[in-house]
């Protein structure tokens, strides 16, 4: 059984940090704190997460959050429409439609049910899915099924969703960084305590199948965030190398 991998919390932006902690909470709820033997520490974690949420002022009643939620529902519905058209076309009496449905199914199956992913992961999955469906060989199949317009709509909805996320990120960047830093320093040790407890189960060989699934899914999320941080660091290094040094003036 694998251990929970290291994630670089201090390097995350405020919105990424909050989203990651929310992903952790969702994963624990899915497995249940009892099954993971986290009954004593999980309430401390959720309390700290609530304080972080309040500090960032990401309340469900905010205009931006409502727009983000609505756009997420919209793109989920479009994905569902594509998926349902594909499934119904598999039963088509027209052979060309059946063959095209099989081809589109192979593409959709690569990404699974994107609606179950976190915001960032779903955005990335939809971006890649649309790129695959727009390839000439797949675009022809989409045309046969009459879903080319839906693919274009999903692409635009995903772009609009990401624009809303970027807008909210700018808002978050303008919040009192001192307060956010303080709350992050409260929740990070609690998260690390959770990691130690789960990894101890692996070391002692007392982890269950539920524990193994939790670790695997959490590591997938950690890889996503670590890759994001690595890509950003790479871009920053490139930009720094390409920028001439300014002369020092007294």
Short mmCIF file of C-alpha atoms in Angstrom, two decimals:
data_model
loop_
_atom_site.label_atom_id
_atom_site.label_comp_id
_atom_site.label_asym_id
_atom_site.label_seq_id
_atom_site.Cartn_x
_atom_site.Cartn_y
_atom_site.Cartn_z
CA UNK A 1 0.00 0.00 0.00
CA UNK A 2 1.38 3.41 -0.96
CA UNK A 3 1.96 6.30 1.42
CA UNK A 4 0.35 9.72 1.00
CA UNK A 5 2.78 11.77 -1.06
CA UNK A 6 4.30 15.12 -0.08
CA UNK A 7 2.54 18.27 -1.19
CA UNK A 8 4.04 21.76 -0.99
CA UNK A 9 1.34 23.68 0.85
CA UNK A 10 3.44 26.79 1.43
CA UNK A 11 3.91 27.30 -2.31
CA UNK A 12 0.20 27.20 -3.09
CA UNK A 13 -1.72 30.37 -3.80
CA UNK A 14 -4.58 31.11 -1.43
CA UNK A 15 -7.27 29.82 -3.78
CA UNK A 16 -5.29 26.66 -4.60
CA UNK A 17 -4.66 26.02 -0.92
CA UNK A 18 -8.34 26.39 -0.07
CA UNK A 19 -9.39 24.17 -2.98
CA UNK A 20 -6.87 21.50 -1.99
CA UNK A 21 -8.06 21.47 1.62
CA UNK A 22 -11.64 21.26 0.37
CA UNK A 23 -10.66 18.31 -1.82
CA UNK A 24 -9.13 16.61 1.24
CA UNK A 25 -12.32 17.18 3.23
CA UNK A 26 -14.44 15.75 0.40
CA UNK A 27 -12.19 12.69 0.14
CA UNK A 28 -12.41 12.06 3.90
CA UNK A 29 -16.19 12.44 3.85
CA UNK A 30 -16.40 10.00 0.96
CA UNK A 31 -14.39 7.37 2.83
CA UNK A 32 -15.86 8.48 6.20
CA UNK A 33 -13.70 9.64 9.12
CA UNK A 34 -14.54 6.47 11.06
CA UNK A 35 -13.27 4.16 8.33
CA UNK A 36 -10.03 6.17 8.14
CA UNK A 37 -9.70 6.27 11.95
CA UNK A 38 -9.81 10.07 11.92
CA UNK A 39 -12.75 10.63 14.25
CA UNK A 40 -10.75 12.69 16.74
CA UNK A 41 -8.81 14.89 14.32
CA UNK A 42 -11.34 15.45 11.53
CA UNK A 43 -13.57 17.89 13.51
CA UNK A 44 -10.46 20.01 14.16
CA UNK A 45 -9.71 19.98 10.44
CA UNK A 46 -13.22 20.97 9.38
CA UNK A 47 -13.28 23.78 11.95
CA UNK A 48 -10.01 25.15 10.60
CA UNK A 49 -11.31 24.82 7.03
CA UNK A 50 -14.42 26.80 7.98
CA UNK A 51 -12.23 29.57 9.42
CA UNK A 52 -10.18 29.59 6.23
CA UNK A 53 -13.34 29.85 4.17
CA UNK A 54 -14.57 32.76 6.27
CA UNK A 55 -11.23 34.54 6.09
CA UNK A 56 -11.15 34.30 2.31
CA UNK A 57 -14.77 35.45 2.23
CA UNK A 58 -15.71 32.72 -0.22
CA UNK A 59 -19.31 32.55 0.93
CA UNK A 60 -21.98 30.79 -1.09
CA UNK A 61 -24.00 33.98 -1.34
CA UNK A 62 -21.34 35.98 -3.16
CA UNK A 63 -22.13 37.01 -6.73
CA UNK A 64 -18.95 35.50 -8.17
CA UNK A 65 -19.43 32.19 -6.38
CA UNK A 66 -23.03 31.98 -7.59
CA UNK A 67 -21.86 32.59 -11.16
CA UNK A 68 -19.17 29.93 -10.81
CA UNK A 69 -21.67 27.41 -9.46
CA UNK A 70 -24.16 28.18 -12.23
CA UNK A 71 -21.53 27.88 -14.97
CA UNK A 72 -20.29 24.59 -13.51
CA UNK A 73 -23.85 23.25 -13.65
CA UNK A 74 -24.13 24.46 -17.26
CA UNK A 75 -20.97 22.72 -18.45
CA UNK A 76 -21.95 19.56 -16.53
CA UNK A 77 -25.29 19.52 -18.36
CA UNK A 78 -23.60 19.92 -21.73
CA UNK A 79 -21.21 17.07 -20.94
CA UNK A 80 -24.21 14.96 -19.88
CA UNK A 81 -25.97 15.77 -23.15
CA UNK A 82 -22.91 14.64 -25.12
CA UNK A 83 -22.69 11.46 -23.08
CA UNK A 84 -26.39 10.64 -23.44
CA UNK A 85 -26.36 11.29 -27.21
CA UNK A 86 -23.39 8.97 -27.53
CA UNK A 87 -25.11 6.21 -25.54
CA UNK A 88 -28.38 6.48 -27.44
CA UNK A 89 -26.53 6.45 -30.77
CA UNK A 90 -24.92 3.15 -29.84
CA UNK A 91 -28.42 1.72 -30.36
CA UNK A 92 -29.00 3.50 -33.66
CA UNK A 93 -30.25 1.37 -36.57
CA UNK A 94 -27.94 3.39 -38.81
CA UNK A 95 -24.52 1.71 -38.91
CA UNK A 96 -22.58 4.94 -39.51
CA UNK A 97 -24.07 6.46 -36.36
CA UNK A 98 -23.29 3.35 -34.33
CA UNK A 99 -19.65 3.36 -35.46
CA UNK A 100 -19.31 7.07 -34.72
CA UNK A 101 -20.85 6.56 -31.29
CA UNK A 102 -18.28 3.86 -30.54
CA UNK A 103 -15.46 6.20 -31.56
CA UNK A 104 -16.79 9.05 -29.40
CA UNK A 105 -17.30 6.64 -26.49
CA UNK A 106 -13.63 5.68 -26.60
CA UNK A 107 -12.70 9.35 -26.22
CA UNK A 108 -15.18 10.03 -23.41
CA UNK A 109 -14.08 6.90 -21.55
CA UNK A 110 -10.53 8.26 -21.39
CA UNK A 111 -11.70 11.00 -19.03
CA UNK A 112 -14.49 9.27 -17.13
CA UNK A 113 -17.27 11.21 -15.43
CA UNK A 114 -15.67 14.67 -15.30
CA UNK A 115 -18.55 15.96 -13.18
CA UNK A 116 -17.09 14.15 -10.16
CA UNK A 117 -13.77 15.98 -10.35
CA UNK A 118 -12.77 19.11 -8.45
CA UNK A 119 -13.17 22.43 -10.27
CA UNK A 120 -9.55 22.61 -11.43
CA UNK A 121 -9.37 18.96 -12.42
CA UNK A 122 -12.65 19.14 -14.32
CA UNK A 123 -11.50 22.24 -16.21
CA UNK A 124 -8.30 20.49 -17.27
CA UNK A 125 -10.17 17.31 -18.23
CA UNK A 126 -12.72 19.19 -20.34
CA UNK A 127 -9.96 21.15 -22.07
CA UNK A 128 -8.22 17.92 -23.08
CA UNK A 129 -11.50 16.19 -23.95
CA UNK A 130 -12.54 18.98 -26.30
CA UNK A 131 -9.11 19.01 -27.93
CA UNK A 132 -9.46 15.27 -28.61
CA UNK A 133 -12.99 15.63 -29.99
CA UNK A 134 -11.86 18.46 -32.27
CA UNK A 135 -9.20 16.30 -33.93
CA UNK A 136 -10.17 15.67 -37.59
CA UNK A 137 -10.92 11.97 -37.19
CA UNK A 138 -13.09 12.56 -34.13
CA UNK A 139 -14.68 15.76 -35.44
CA UNK A 140 -16.10 13.73 -38.31
CA UNK A 141 -17.73 11.34 -35.85
CA UNK A 142 -19.14 14.26 -33.85
CA UNK A 143 -20.62 15.65 -37.04
CA UNK A 144 -22.25 12.30 -37.80
CA UNK A 145 -23.86 12.31 -34.35
CA UNK A 146 -24.88 15.95 -34.66
CA UNK A 147 -22.94 17.04 -31.57
CA UNK A 148 -20.35 19.35 -33.10
CA UNK A 149 -22.24 22.37 -31.81
CA UNK A 150 -22.42 20.84 -28.35
CA UNK A 151 -18.66 20.27 -28.32
CA UNK A 152 -18.14 23.93 -29.25
CA UNK A 153 -20.57 24.97 -26.52
CA UNK A 154 -18.75 22.86 -23.92
CA UNK A 155 -15.46 24.43 -24.96
CA UNK A 156 -16.82 27.97 -24.51
CA UNK A 157 -18.55 27.14 -21.23
CA UNK A 158 -15.30 25.76 -19.87
CA UNK A 159 -13.46 28.92 -20.92
CA UNK A 160 -16.14 31.06 -19.29
CA UNK A 161 -15.91 28.99 -16.11
CA UNK A 162 -12.14 29.40 -15.95
CA UNK A 163 -12.50 33.16 -16.52
CA UNK A 164 -14.84 33.35 -13.51
CA UNK A 165 -12.37 31.37 -11.41
CA UNK A 166 -9.59 33.76 -12.46
CA UNK A 167 -11.79 36.71 -11.52
CA UNK A 168 -12.42 35.28 -8.07
CA UNK A 169 -8.72 34.53 -7.66
CA UNK A 170 -7.96 38.21 -8.23
CA UNK A 171 -10.49 39.10 -5.55
CA UNK A 172 -8.88 36.66 -3.15
CA UNK A 173 -5.44 38.06 -3.85
CA UNK A 174 -6.67 41.41 -2.58
CA UNK A 175 -7.82 40.04 0.77
CA UNK A 176 -5.84 40.68 3.95
CA UNK A 177 -2.87 38.38 3.38
CA UNK A 178 -1.87 38.50 7.06
CA UNK A 179 -5.20 37.02 8.18
CA UNK A 180 -5.12 34.34 5.48
CA UNK A 181 -1.55 33.41 6.37
CA UNK A 182 -2.50 33.00 10.02
CA UNK A 183 -5.39 30.65 9.27
CA UNK A 184 -3.30 28.68 6.78
CA UNK A 185 -0.74 28.18 9.53
CA UNK A 186 -3.55 26.76 11.69
CA UNK A 187 -4.90 24.23 9.20
CA UNK A 188 -1.62 23.02 7.67
CA UNK A 189 -0.41 21.20 10.82
CA UNK A 190 -3.82 19.56 11.17
CA UNK A 191 -3.57 18.28 7.60
CA UNK A 192 -0.05 17.00 8.27
CA UNK A 193 -1.37 15.20 11.35
CA UNK A 194 -3.98 13.50 9.16
CA UNK A 195 -1.25 12.43 6.73
CA UNK A 196 0.87 11.01 9.57
CA UNK A 197 -2.07 9.03 10.93
CA UNK A 198 -2.93 7.54 7.55
CA UNK A 199 0.70 6.77 6.69
CA UNK A 200 1.13 5.14 10.10
CA UNK A 201 -1.64 2.72 9.17
CA UNK A 202 0.36 1.79 6.08
CA UNK A 203 3.55 1.32 8.10
CA UNK A 204 1.76 -0.85 10.66
CA UNK A 205 -0.05 -2.72 7.89
CA UNK A 206 -3.46 -2.03 9.42
CA UNK A 207 -4.86 0.00 6.53
CA UNK A 208 -8.06 -1.27 4.94
CA UNK A 209 -9.26 -1.26 1.34
CA UNK A 210 -11.00 2.03 2.13
CA UNK A 211 -7.68 3.48 3.30
CA UNK A 212 -5.96 2.30 0.13
CA UNK A 213 -8.61 3.90 -2.08
CA UNK A 214 -8.44 7.15 -0.10
CA UNK A 215 -4.64 7.30 -0.46
CA UNK A 216 -4.80 6.58 -4.18
CA UNK A 217 -7.40 9.28 -4.85
CA UNK A 218 -5.66 11.84 -2.62
CA UNK A 219 -2.33 11.17 -4.32
CA UNK A 220 -3.96 11.87 -7.67
CA UNK A 221 -5.04 15.27 -6.37
CA UNK A 222 -1.61 15.91 -4.86
CA UNK A 223 0.02 15.09 -8.21
CA UNK A 224 -2.26 17.59 -9.93
CA UNK A 225 -1.32 20.40 -7.55
CA UNK A 226 2.39 19.50 -7.55
CA UNK A 227 2.38 19.52 -11.35
CA UNK A 228 0.69 22.93 -11.30
CA UNK A 229 3.32 24.30 -8.93
CA UNK A 230 6.15 22.81 -10.98
CA UNK A 231 4.79 24.29 -14.21
CA UNK A 232 4.47 27.72 -12.58
CA UNK A 233 8.02 27.52 -11.23
CA UNK A 234 9.25 26.59 -14.70
CA UNK A 235 7.49 29.56 -16.30
CA UNK A 236 8.87 31.88 -13.63
CA UNK A 237 12.41 30.62 -14.19
CA UNK A 238 12.08 31.09 -17.94
CA UNK A 239 10.73 34.59 -17.53
CA UNK A 240 13.51 35.51 -15.14
CA UNK A 241 16.16 34.17 -17.51
CA UNK A 242 14.69 36.12 -20.43
CA UNK A 243 14.45 39.40 -18.52
CA UNK A 244 17.59 41.56 -18.56
CA UNK A 245 18.77 42.73 -15.16
CA UNK A 246 17.99 46.33 -14.32
CA UNK A 247 20.94 48.57 -13.53
CA UNK A 248 21.42 49.35 -9.85
CA UNK A 249 20.94 53.02 -9.08
CA UNK A 250 22.04 54.78 -5.95
#
